[in-house]
PDB file of C-alpha atoms in Angstrom:
ATOM      1  CA  MET S  77       0.000   0.000   0.000  1.00 42.00           C
ATOM      2  CA  SER S  78       2.818   2.432   0.848  1.00 48.00           C
ATOM      3  CA  GLU S  79       4.379   1.883  -2.579  1.00 47.00           C
ATOM      4  CA  PHE S  80       0.988   2.529  -4.208  1.00 43.00           C
ATOM      5  CA  LEU S  81       0.564   5.768  -2.278  1.00 47.00           C
ATOM      6  CA  ASN S  82       4.092   6.902  -3.096  1.00 49.00           C
ATOM      7  CA  THR S  83       3.295   6.440  -6.766  1.00 47.00           C
ATOM      8  CA  PHE S  84      -0.234   7.747  -6.951  1.00 44.00           C
ATOM      9  CA  GLY S  85      -0.525  10.054  -3.958  1.00 47.00           C
ATOM     10  CA  LYS S  86      -3.028  10.144  -1.115  1.00 49.00           C
ATOM     11  CA  GLY S  87      -6.691  11.066  -0.985  1.00 49.00           C
ATOM     12  CA  THR S  88      -7.779  13.717  -3.470  1.00 60.00           C
ATOM     13  CA  GLN S  89      -4.306  13.741  -5.102  1.00 83.00           C
ATOM     14  CA  PHE S  90      -5.031  10.365  -6.699  1.00 84.00           C
ATOM     15  CA  HIS S  91      -7.455  11.872  -9.186  1.00 84.00           C
ATOM     16  CA  GLU S  92      -5.067  14.680 -10.103  1.00 88.00           C
ATOM     17  CA  ILE S  93      -2.172  12.292 -10.602  1.00 91.00           C
ATOM     18  CA  SER S  94      -4.350  10.015 -12.732  1.00 90.00           C
ATOM     19  CA  LYS S  95      -5.181  12.949 -15.018  1.00 89.00           C
ATOM     20  CA  LEU S  96      -1.504  13.833 -15.364  1.00 92.00           C
ATOM     21  CA  LYS S  97      -0.741  10.282 -16.474  1.00 91.00           C
ATOM     22  CA  GLN S  98      -3.101  10.526 -19.413  1.00 93.00           C
ATOM     23  CA  PRO S  99      -1.556  10.773 -22.919  1.00 93.00           C
ATOM     24  CA  THR S 100      -3.696  13.865 -23.535  1.00 94.00           C
ATOM     25  CA  THR S 101      -2.082  15.856 -20.716  1.00 95.00           C
ATOM     26  CA  THR S 102      -1.164  19.345 -21.941  1.00 96.00           C
ATOM     27  CA  PRO S 103       1.796  21.563 -21.043  1.00 97.00           C
ATOM     28  CA  SER S 104      -0.604  24.046 -19.427  1.00 97.00           C
ATOM     29  CA  GLN S 105      -1.969  21.330 -17.137  1.00 96.00           C
ATOM     30  CA  ILE S 106       1.593  20.308 -16.273  1.00 97.00           C
ATOM     31  CA  ASP S 107       2.500  23.918 -15.547  1.00 97.00           C
ATOM     32  CA  ALA S 108      -0.388  24.266 -13.104  1.00 96.00           C
ATOM     33  CA  ALA S 109       0.421  20.948 -11.439  1.00 96.00           C
ATOM     34  CA  LEU S 110       4.038  22.020 -10.858  1.00 97.00           C
ATOM     35  CA  ASP S 111       2.669  24.578  -8.370  1.00 96.00           C
ATOM     36  CA  HIS S 112       0.727  21.962  -6.428  1.00 95.00           C
ATOM     37  CA  PRO S 113       1.626  21.721  -2.711  1.00 94.00           C
ATOM     38  CA  ASP S 114       1.811  17.912  -2.862  1.00 94.00           C
ATOM     39  CA  ILE S 115       5.174  16.669  -4.163  1.00 95.00           C
ATOM     40  CA  SER S 116       3.643  13.474  -5.618  1.00 94.00           C
ATOM     41  CA  VAL S 117       1.482  15.620  -7.918  1.00 95.00           C
ATOM     42  CA  ARG S 118       4.453  17.733  -8.972  1.00 96.00           C
ATOM     43  CA  ARG S 119       6.487  14.606  -9.663  1.00 96.00           C
ATOM     44  CA  ALA S 120       3.690  13.124 -11.778  1.00 96.00           C
ATOM     45  CA  ALA S 121       3.573  16.378 -13.718  1.00 97.00           C
ATOM     46  CA  ILE S 122       7.247  16.523 -14.625  1.00 97.00           C
ATOM     47  CA  SER S 123       7.254  12.782 -15.388  1.00 96.00           C
ATOM     48  CA  SER S 124       4.759  13.288 -18.201  1.00 96.00           C
ATOM     49  CA  PRO S 125       6.249  12.670 -21.656  1.00 96.00           C
ATOM     50  CA  ASN S 126       4.286  15.729 -22.798  1.00 96.00           C
ATOM     51  CA  ALA S 127       6.293  18.109 -20.616  1.00 97.00           C
ATOM     52  CA  SER S 128       7.410  21.099 -22.655  1.00 97.00           C
ATOM     53  CA  SER S 129      10.697  22.937 -22.545  1.00 98.00           C
ATOM     54  CA  ASN S 130       9.102  25.604 -20.332  1.00 98.00           C
ATOM     55  CA  ASN S 131       7.756  22.912 -17.995  1.00 98.00           C
ATOM     56  CA  ILE S 132      11.227  21.422 -17.600  1.00 98.00           C
ATOM     57  CA  THR S 133      12.769  24.852 -17.006  1.00 98.00           C
ATOM     58  CA  LYS S 134      10.214  25.570 -14.291  1.00 98.00           C
ATOM     59  CA  ALA S 135      10.711  22.180 -12.642  1.00 98.00           C
ATOM     60  CA  LEU S 136      14.477  22.676 -12.500  1.00 97.00           C
ATOM     61  CA  SER S 137      13.873  25.477  -9.995  1.00 96.00           C
ATOM     62  CA  ASN S 138      11.347  23.578  -7.903  1.00 96.00           C
ATOM     63  CA  LYS S 139      11.932  23.448  -4.144  1.00 95.00           C
ATOM     64  CA  GLY S 140      11.708  19.647  -4.179  1.00 95.00           C
ATOM     65  CA  GLU S 141      14.998  17.957  -5.057  1.00 96.00           C
ATOM     66  CA  ILE S 142      13.261  14.942  -6.547  1.00 97.00           C
ATOM     67  CA  ILE S 143      11.364  17.285  -8.878  1.00 97.00           C
ATOM     68  CA  ARG S 144      14.572  18.985 -10.006  1.00 97.00           C
ATOM     69  CA  VAL S 145      16.259  15.626 -10.599  1.00 97.00           C
ATOM     70  CA  SER S 146      13.233  14.310 -12.501  1.00 97.00           C
ATOM     71  CA  ALA S 147      13.386  17.400 -14.702  1.00 98.00           C
ATOM     72  CA  ALA S 148      17.071  16.814 -15.429  1.00 98.00           C
ATOM     73  CA  GLU S 149      16.305  13.176 -16.262  1.00 98.00           C
ATOM     74  CA  HIS S 150      13.407  14.016 -18.572  1.00 98.00           C
ATOM     75  CA  PRO S 151      14.009  12.731 -22.112  1.00 97.00           C
ATOM     76  CA  ASN S 152      12.969  16.118 -23.494  1.00 97.00           C
ATOM     77  CA  ALA S 153      15.626  17.951 -21.494  1.00 98.00           C
ATOM     78  CA  THR S 154      17.960  19.885 -23.782  1.00 98.00           C
ATOM     79  CA  PRO S 155      21.640  20.729 -23.286  1.00 98.00           C
ATOM     80  CA  GLU S 156      20.428  24.143 -22.053  1.00 98.00           C
ATOM     81  CA  HIS S 157      18.338  22.482 -19.348  1.00 98.00           C
ATOM     82  CA  LEU S 158      21.214  20.204 -18.444  1.00 98.00           C
ATOM     83  CA  GLU S 159      23.565  23.172 -18.144  1.00 97.00           C
ATOM     84  CA  HIS S 160      21.331  24.463 -15.366  1.00 95.00           C
ATOM     85  CA  ALA S 161      21.524  21.039 -13.692  1.00 96.00           C
ATOM     86  CA  MET S 162      25.326  21.059 -13.935  1.00 96.00           C
ATOM     87  CA  SER S 163      25.477  23.538 -11.079  1.00 91.00           C
ATOM     88  CA  GLY S 164      23.378  21.270  -8.847  1.00 88.00           C
ATOM     89  CA  ASN S 165      24.289  18.579  -6.351  1.00 95.00           C
ATOM     90  CA  TYR S 166      25.460  15.037  -6.947  1.00 97.00           C
ATOM     91  CA  SER S 167      22.036  13.752  -8.035  1.00 97.00           C
ATOM     92  CA  MET S 168      21.654  16.536 -10.581  1.00 97.00           C
ATOM     93  CA  ARG S 169      25.109  16.018 -12.062  1.00 97.00           C
ATOM     94  CA  ARG S 170      24.501  12.276 -12.170  1.00 97.00           C
ATOM     95  CA  ALA S 171      21.353  12.914 -14.214  1.00 98.00           C
ATOM     96  CA  VAL S 172      23.392  14.970 -16.685  1.00 98.00           C
ATOM     97  CA  ALA S 173      26.141  12.360 -16.913  1.00 98.00           C
ATOM     98  CA  ASN S 174      23.553   9.737 -17.776  1.00 97.00           C
ATOM     99  CA  HIS S 175      21.481  11.848 -20.170  1.00 98.00           C
ATOM    100  CA  PRO S 176      21.685  11.148 -23.915  1.00 97.00           C
ATOM    101  CA  ASN S 177      21.311  14.863 -24.662  1.00 98.00           C
ATOM    102  CA  ALA S 178      24.295  15.962 -22.584  1.00 98.00           C
ATOM    103  CA  SER S 179      26.667  18.106 -24.620  1.00 97.00           C
ATOM    104  CA  ARG S 180      30.321  17.281 -25.189  1.00 97.00           C
ATOM    105  CA  ALA S 181      31.307  20.343 -23.157  1.00 98.00           C
ATOM    106  CA  GLN S 182      29.239  19.124 -20.216  1.00 98.00           C
ATOM    107  CA  LEU S 183      30.699  15.641 -20.397  1.00 98.00           C
ATOM    108  CA  ASP S 184      34.203  17.117 -20.625  1.00 98.00           C
ATOM    109  CA  LYS S 185      33.598  18.659 -17.206  1.00 97.00           C
ATOM    110  CA  LEU S 186      31.887  15.667 -15.642  1.00 98.00           C
ATOM    111  CA  VAL S 187      34.585  13.202 -16.679  1.00 97.00           C
ATOM    112  CA  ASP S 188      36.784  15.047 -14.173  1.00 96.00           C
ATOM    113  CA  ASP S 189      34.092  15.250 -11.464  1.00 97.00           C
ATOM    114  CA  HIS S 190      35.274  14.632  -7.906  1.00 96.00           C
ATOM    115  CA  GLU S 191      32.551  11.976  -7.454  1.00 96.00           C
ATOM    116  CA  THR S 192      33.603   8.528  -8.647  1.00 96.00           C
ATOM    117  CA  MET S 193      30.114   7.510  -9.764  1.00 96.00           C
ATOM    118  CA  ILE S 194      29.760  10.598 -11.954  1.00 97.00           C
ATOM    119  CA  ARG S 195      33.023   9.795 -13.738  1.00 97.00           C
ATOM    120  CA  THR S 196      31.981   6.146 -14.062  1.00 97.00           C
ATOM    121  CA  LEU S 197      28.722   7.125 -15.752  1.00 97.00           C
ATOM    122  CA  VAL S 198      30.544   9.324 -18.236  1.00 98.00           C
ATOM    123  CA  LEU S 199      33.211   6.713 -18.947  1.00 97.00           C
ATOM    124  CA  SER S 200      30.542   4.039 -19.380  1.00 96.00           C
ATOM    125  CA  ARG S 201      28.739   5.935 -22.114  1.00 97.00           C
ATOM    126  CA  LYS S 202      28.942   4.329 -25.533  1.00 95.00           C
ATOM    127  CA  ASP S 203      29.794   7.738 -26.982  1.00 95.00           C
ATOM    128  CA  ALA S 204      32.733   8.288 -24.634  1.00 97.00           C
ATOM    129  CA  PRO S 205      35.596   9.467 -26.880  1.00 97.00           C
ATOM    130  CA  LYS S 206      38.958   7.729 -26.928  1.00 97.00           C
ATOM    131  CA  HIS S 207      40.741  10.576 -25.143  1.00 97.00           C
ATOM    132  CA  TYR S 208      38.481  10.021 -22.099  1.00 98.00           C
ATOM    133  CA  LEU S 209      39.594   6.405 -21.978  1.00 98.00           C
ATOM    134  CA  ASP S 210      43.230   7.321 -22.589  1.00 98.00           C
ATOM    135  CA  LYS S 211      43.174   9.576 -19.540  1.00 97.00           C
ATOM    136  CA  ALA S 212      41.205   7.166 -17.351  1.00 97.00           C
ATOM    137  CA  VAL S 213      43.686   4.335 -17.966  1.00 97.00           C
ATOM    138  CA  LEU S 214      46.174   6.389 -15.957  1.00 96.00           C
ATOM    139  CA  SER S 215      43.679   7.330 -13.245  1.00 96.00           C
ATOM    140  CA  ASN S 216      42.401   5.543 -10.132  1.00 96.00           C
ATOM    141  CA  GLU S 217      41.003   2.008  -9.884  1.00 97.00           C
ATOM    142  CA  PRO S 218      37.292   2.757 -10.575  1.00 96.00           C
ATOM    143  CA  ASP S 219      38.187   4.783 -13.675  1.00 97.00           C
ATOM    144  CA  ARG S 220      40.528   2.075 -14.960  1.00 98.00           C
ATOM    145  CA  GLN S 221      37.828  -0.517 -14.401  1.00 98.00           C
ATOM    146  CA  SER S 222      35.398   1.599 -16.437  1.00 97.00           C
ATOM    147  CA  VAL S 223      37.850   1.505 -19.322  1.00 98.00           C
ATOM    148  CA  ALA S 224      38.338  -2.247 -18.928  1.00 98.00           C
ATOM    149  CA  GLU S 225      34.565  -2.702 -19.303  1.00 98.00           C
ATOM    150  CA  HIS S 226      34.099  -0.237 -22.163  1.00 98.00           C
ATOM    151  CA  PRO S 227      33.237  -1.779 -25.547  1.00 97.00           C
ATOM    152  CA  SER S 228      35.430   0.767 -27.347  1.00 97.00           C
ATOM    153  CA  ALA S 229      38.548   0.152 -25.290  1.00 98.00           C
ATOM    154  CA  THR S 230      41.443  -0.331 -27.701  1.00 97.00           C
ATOM    155  CA  LYS S 231      44.040  -3.076 -27.776  1.00 97.00           C
ATOM    156  CA  GLU S 232      46.513  -0.577 -26.310  1.00 98.00           C
ATOM    157  CA  HIS S 233      44.170  -0.016 -23.359  1.00 98.00           C
ATOM    158  CA  ILE S 234      43.740  -3.751 -22.827  1.00 98.00           C
ATOM    159  CA  ASP S 235      47.482  -4.422 -23.169  1.00 98.00           C
ATOM    160  CA  LYS S 236      48.033  -2.097 -20.223  1.00 98.00           C
ATOM    161  CA  LEU S 237      45.040  -3.031 -18.058  1.00 98.00           C
ATOM    162  CA  ILE S 238      45.574  -6.794 -18.304  1.00 98.00           C
ATOM    163  CA  LYS S 239      48.647  -6.217 -16.123  1.00 97.00           C
ATOM    164  CA  ASP S 240      46.866  -3.820 -13.750  1.00 98.00           C
ATOM    165  CA  PRO S 241      47.700  -4.117 -10.025  1.00 98.00           C
ATOM    166  CA  SER S 242      43.981  -4.330  -9.187  1.00 98.00           C
ATOM    167  CA  GLU S 243      42.387  -7.769  -9.425  1.00 98.00           C
ATOM    168  CA  TYR S 244      39.044  -6.077 -10.142  1.00 98.00           C
ATOM    169  CA  VAL S 245      40.429  -4.259 -13.153  1.00 98.00           C
ATOM    170  CA  ARG S 246      42.109  -7.437 -14.413  1.00 98.00           C
ATOM    171  CA  GLY S 247      38.895  -9.360 -13.793  1.00 98.00           C
ATOM    172  CA  SER S 248      36.957  -6.888 -15.932  1.00 98.00           C
ATOM    173  CA  VAL S 249      39.529  -7.309 -18.692  1.00 98.00           C
ATOM    174  CA  TYR S 250      39.298 -11.107 -18.503  1.00 98.00           C
ATOM    175  CA  LYS S 251      35.535 -10.971 -19.160  1.00 98.00           C
ATOM    176  CA  ARG S 252      35.945  -9.212 -22.500  1.00 98.00           C
ATOM    177  CA  GLY S 253      34.991 -10.937 -25.710  1.00 97.00           C
ATOM    178  CA  ASP S 254      37.750  -9.346 -27.805  1.00 97.00           C
ATOM    179  CA  LEU S 255      40.835 -10.712 -26.049  1.00 98.00           C
ATOM    180  CA  THR S 256      43.589 -12.044 -28.268  1.00 98.00           C
ATOM    181  CA  PRO S 257      45.368 -15.398 -27.803  1.00 97.00           C
ATOM    182  CA  GLU S 258      48.291 -13.416 -26.393  1.00 98.00           C
ATOM    183  CA  HIS S 259      45.983 -11.793 -23.824  1.00 98.00           C
ATOM    184  CA  PHE S 260      44.705 -15.189 -22.731  1.00 98.00           C
ATOM    185  CA  ASP S 261      48.275 -16.458 -22.396  1.00 98.00           C
ATOM    186  CA  ILE S 262      49.005 -13.579 -20.006  1.00 98.00           C
ATOM    187  CA  ALA S 263      45.747 -14.077 -18.112  1.00 98.00           C
ATOM    188  CA  ALA S 264      46.432 -17.792 -17.662  1.00 97.00           C
ATOM    189  CA  LYS S 265      49.207 -16.867 -15.221  1.00 97.00           C
ATOM    190  CA  GLU S 266      46.663 -15.259 -12.894  1.00 97.00           C
ATOM    191  CA  THR S 267      46.699 -16.327  -9.237  1.00 95.00           C
ATOM    192  CA  ASN S 268      44.027 -14.115  -7.675  1.00 96.00           C
ATOM    193  CA  LYS S 269      40.789 -15.995  -6.967  1.00 95.00           C
ATOM    194  CA  TYR S 270      38.414 -13.225  -8.057  1.00 96.00           C
ATOM    195  CA  ALA S 271      40.256 -12.558 -11.304  1.00 97.00           C
ATOM    196  CA  LEU S 272      40.587 -16.277 -12.038  1.00 97.00           C
ATOM    197  CA  ASN S 273      36.831 -16.708 -11.687  1.00 96.00           C
ATOM    198  CA  ALA S 274      36.297 -13.936 -14.221  1.00 97.00           C
ATOM    199  CA  LEU S 275      38.731 -15.597 -16.615  1.00 98.00           C
ATOM    200  CA  ALA S 276      37.127 -19.016 -16.208  1.00 97.00           C
ATOM    201  CA  GLU S 277      33.704 -17.510 -16.997  1.00 96.00           C
ATOM    202  CA  ASN S 278      34.867 -16.173 -20.364  1.00 98.00           C
ATOM    203  CA  PRO S 279      33.278 -18.485 -22.971  1.00 97.00           C
ATOM    204  CA  LYS S 280      36.073 -17.615 -25.415  1.00 97.00           C
ATOM    205  CA  LEU S 281      38.809 -18.883 -23.107  1.00 98.00           C
ATOM    206  CA  PRO S 282      40.866 -21.291 -25.252  1.00 98.00           C
ATOM    207  CA  ASN S 283      40.668 -24.947 -24.379  1.00 98.00           C
ATOM    208  CA  LYS S 284      44.355 -25.133 -23.479  1.00 98.00           C
ATOM    209  CA  HIS S 285      43.629 -22.740 -20.604  1.00 98.00           C
ATOM    210  CA  ALA S 286      40.060 -23.783 -19.796  1.00 98.00           C
ATOM    211  CA  PHE S 287      40.623 -27.474 -19.167  1.00 98.00           C
ATOM    212  CA  PRO S 288      43.417 -27.035 -16.577  1.00 97.00           C
ATOM    213  CA  LEU S 289      41.091 -24.735 -14.626  1.00 97.00           C
ATOM    214  CA  THR S 290      38.591 -27.595 -14.258  1.00 97.00           C
ATOM    215  CA  LYS S 291      41.157 -29.056 -11.848  1.00 96.00           C
ATOM    216  CA  HIS S 292      41.717 -25.836  -9.912  1.00 96.00           C
ATOM    217  CA  GLU S 293      41.652 -25.825  -6.116  1.00 95.00           C
ATOM    218  CA  HIS S 294      39.001 -23.063  -5.981  1.00 94.00           C
ATOM    219  CA  PHE S 295      35.512 -24.470  -6.438  1.00 96.00           C
ATOM    220  CA  SER S 296      34.038 -21.416  -8.176  1.00 96.00           C
ATOM    221  CA  THR S 297      36.875 -21.304 -10.705  1.00 97.00           C
ATOM    222  CA  LYS S 298      36.569 -25.028 -11.343  1.00 97.00           C
ATOM    223  CA  LEU S 299      32.800 -24.808 -11.805  1.00 97.00           C
ATOM    224  CA  ALA S 300      33.043 -21.898 -14.235  1.00 97.00           C
ATOM    225  CA  ALA S 301      35.720 -23.676 -16.276  1.00 97.00           C
ATOM    226  CA  THR S 302      33.567 -26.800 -16.462  1.00 98.00           C
ATOM    227  CA  GLN S 303      31.002 -24.746 -18.378  1.00 97.00           C
ATOM    228  CA  ASN S 304      33.487 -23.656 -21.036  1.00 97.00           C
ATOM    229  CA  PRO S 305      32.021 -24.601 -24.442  1.00 97.00           C
ATOM    230  CA  SER S 306      35.359 -25.863 -25.799  1.00 96.00           C
ATOM    231  CA  LEU S 307      35.611 -28.866 -23.462  1.00 98.00           C
ATOM    232  CA  THR S 308      35.839 -32.124 -25.383  1.00 98.00           C
ATOM    233  CA  SER S 309      34.159 -35.458 -24.693  1.00 97.00           C
ATOM    234  CA  ASP S 310      37.327 -36.929 -23.167  1.00 98.00           C
ATOM    235  CA  GLN S 311      37.778 -33.871 -20.982  1.00 98.00           C
ATOM    236  CA  LEU S 312      34.191 -34.131 -19.728  1.00 98.00           C
ATOM    237  CA  HIS S 313      34.861 -37.763 -18.782  1.00 98.00           C
ATOM    238  CA  SER S 314      37.794 -36.482 -16.741  1.00 98.00           C
ATOM    239  CA  VAL S 315      35.548 -33.880 -15.075  1.00 98.00           C
ATOM    240  CA  LEU S 316      33.082 -36.653 -14.170  1.00 98.00           C
ATOM    241  CA  GLU S 317      35.800 -38.080 -11.916  1.00 97.00           C
ATOM    242  CA  ASP S 318      35.770 -34.954  -9.746  1.00 97.00           C
ATOM    243  CA  SER S 319      34.947 -35.470  -6.070  1.00 97.00           C
ATOM    244  CA  ASP S 320      32.368 -32.649  -6.031  1.00 97.00           C
ATOM    245  CA  GLY S 321      28.850 -33.484  -7.172  1.00 98.00           C
ATOM    246  CA  ASP S 322      28.177 -29.952  -8.431  1.00 98.00           C
ATOM    247  CA  ILE S 323      31.122 -30.259 -10.795  1.00 98.00           C
ATOM    248  CA  ARG S 324      29.962 -33.630 -12.091  1.00 98.00           C
ATOM    249  CA  GLU S 325      26.438 -32.274 -12.543  1.00 98.00           C
ATOM    250  CA  SER S 326      27.853 -29.362 -14.529  1.00 98.00           C
ATOM    251  CA  ALA S 327      29.672 -31.818 -16.783  1.00 98.00           C
ATOM    252  CA  ILE S 328      26.424 -33.647 -17.564  1.00 98.00           C
ATOM    253  CA  LYS S 329      24.705 -30.338 -18.349  1.00 98.00           C
ATOM    254  CA  HIS S 330      27.533 -29.339 -20.695  1.00 98.00           C
ATOM    255  CA  PRO S 331      26.402 -28.954 -24.339  1.00 97.00           C
ATOM    256  CA  ASN S 332      29.101 -31.413 -25.463  1.00 97.00           C
ATOM    257  CA  SER S 333      28.035 -34.198 -23.102  1.00 98.00           C
ATOM    258  CA  ASP S 334      26.777 -37.336 -24.839  1.00 98.00           C
ATOM    259  CA  THR S 335      25.367 -40.767 -24.037  1.00 98.00           C
ATOM    260  CA  THR S 336      28.769 -42.074 -22.961  1.00 98.00           C
ATOM    261  CA  HIS S 337      28.748 -39.539 -20.150  1.00 98.00           C
ATOM    262  CA  LEU S 338      25.179 -40.449 -19.239  1.00 98.00           C
ATOM    263  CA  ASP S 339      26.149 -44.122 -19.095  1.00 98.00           C
ATOM    264  CA  VAL S 340      28.621 -43.263 -16.334  1.00 98.00           C
ATOM    265  CA  ALA S 341      26.660 -40.577 -14.504  1.00 98.00           C
ATOM    266  CA  MET S 342      23.432 -42.560 -14.135  1.00 98.00           C
ATOM    267  CA  HIS S 343      25.301 -44.569 -11.474  1.00 98.00           C
ATOM    268  CA  ASP S 344      26.521 -41.427  -9.664  1.00 98.00           C
ATOM    269  CA  LYS S 345      26.105 -41.295  -5.884  1.00 97.00           C
ATOM    270  CA  ASP S 346      24.824 -37.717  -6.081  1.00 98.00           C
ATOM    271  CA  PRO S 347      21.070 -37.592  -6.829  1.00 98.00           C
ATOM    272  CA  PHE S 348      21.391 -34.236  -8.571  1.00 98.00           C
ATOM    273  CA  VAL S 349      23.822 -35.759 -11.055  1.00 98.00           C
ATOM    274  CA  ARG S 350      21.427 -38.638 -11.713  1.00 98.00           C
ATOM    275  CA  GLU S 351      18.566 -36.182 -12.086  1.00 98.00           C
ATOM    276  CA  ALA S 352      20.608 -34.284 -14.677  1.00 98.00           C
ATOM    277  CA  VAL S 353      20.954 -37.555 -16.574  1.00 98.00           C
ATOM    278  CA  ALA S 354      17.200 -38.151 -16.428  1.00 98.00           C
ATOM    279  CA  ARG S 355      16.553 -34.662 -17.802  1.00 98.00           C
ATOM    280  CA  HIS S 356      19.244 -34.819 -20.499  1.00 98.00           C
ATOM    281  CA  LYS S 357      18.046 -34.427 -24.083  1.00 97.00           C
ATOM    282  CA  LEU S 358      20.065 -37.491 -25.123  1.00 98.00           C
ATOM    283  CA  ALA S 359      18.802 -39.754 -22.344  1.00 97.00           C
ATOM    284  CA  ASN S 360      17.252 -42.882 -23.844  1.00 97.00           C
ATOM    285  CA  GLU S 361      15.357 -46.018 -22.846  1.00 96.00           C
ATOM    286  CA  TYR S 362      18.502 -47.586 -21.378  1.00 97.00           C
ATOM    287  CA  HIS S 363      19.028 -44.669 -19.001  1.00 98.00           C
ATOM    288  CA  PHE S 364      15.353 -44.293 -18.121  1.00 97.00           C
ATOM    289  CA  ASN S 365      14.931 -47.975 -17.290  1.00 97.00           C
ATOM    290  CA  HIS S 366      17.907 -47.840 -14.959  1.00 97.00           C
ATOM    291  CA  LEU S 367      16.665 -44.651 -13.277  1.00 97.00           C
ATOM    292  CA  LEU S 368      13.205 -46.139 -12.737  1.00 97.00           C
ATOM    293  CA  LYS S 369      14.896 -48.107  -9.933  1.00 96.00           C
ATOM    294  CA  ASP S 370      16.394 -44.966  -8.368  1.00 97.00           C
ATOM    295  CA  SER S 371      16.021 -44.368  -4.647  1.00 96.00           C
ATOM    296  CA  GLN S 372      14.750 -40.841  -5.290  1.00 96.00           C
ATOM    297  CA  LEU S 373      11.059 -40.587  -6.193  1.00 97.00           C
ATOM    298  CA  ARG S 374      11.522 -37.414  -8.252  1.00 97.00           C
ATOM    299  CA  ILE S 375      14.134 -39.137 -10.420  1.00 97.00           C
ATOM    300  CA  LYS S 376      11.835 -42.116 -10.923  1.00 97.00           C
ATOM    301  CA  ASN S 377       9.056 -39.782 -12.005  1.00 97.00           C
ATOM    302  CA  ILE S 378      11.298 -37.953 -14.467  1.00 97.00           C
ATOM    303  CA  ALA S 379      12.502 -41.263 -15.905  1.00 97.00           C
ATOM    304  CA  ARG S 380       8.921 -42.562 -16.200  1.00 96.00           C
ATOM    305  CA  LYS S 381       7.913 -39.408 -18.048  1.00 96.00           C
ATOM    306  CA  GLY S 382      10.946 -39.792 -20.306  1.00 94.00           C
ATOM    307  CA  LEU S 383       9.938 -43.345 -21.191  1.00 93.00           C
ATOM    308  CA  ASP S 384       6.403 -42.204 -21.982  1.00 89.00           C
ATOM    309  CA  ASN S 385       7.841 -39.705 -24.441  1.00 86.00           C
ATOM    310  CA  GLU S 386      10.151 -42.203 -26.135  1.00 74.00           C
TER     311      GLU S 386
END
């Protein structure tokens, strides 16, 4: 109920807010509503897609901060409106940094903002120019991580960041889909657990690096590597010898698993592994008949259903 009231207002305000949400709402109605004493009505007014330039200008000077921020976030806000917001507090500047209509001059200022999140928003924009990224590569950890995650980061950026002292920056690099074989060779020497997990999760990690990670001492790294699409049938048989049931279950769920893996796993001591066999798209009458004798009722039921569909 509280969420409903926050959205639609209380008492008589409900009707006014409902009118402001109509597609026929006019700028004059919005203008009048921006003078309403109830902030929920004013917010509904400036949230209307029909808000005019004058409406946005008026809302930017409203006494309610949430109204000013909503005005700066409005899709109809122009660079002129956003310039007014530039002189505001963190929330206002954040709205500018995230706005598609922000001018290059405004972004040039915000990329050097003292607030980390403001810089991150600017650096995360798809239209962030190369010189922003060039500068951020030499900046602090959050800025470097923004570059590592940016789709337009160049090979020169990646060459530098893959050797970054921060495991979080390196981890962001390892997740990229445009790494070269040379990058993966460097990354394969990683020892940090967090960064290794990120590397193991990269579906483009070459097999020569992925398979060794299926034997890693860290469970999360091992599990992620087991899901690498390059693993071969023989390698999946090796994974099925792992002592952890979750790893063996992951091997059965691997897209390259076949009936030879099911033949082994249907005898597994872990019921979740056997259930994965029963649900496998390649499971056949041989597997279902065996699993009909399983100690777990749910596995029996899945096997019975599988036989019915044979």
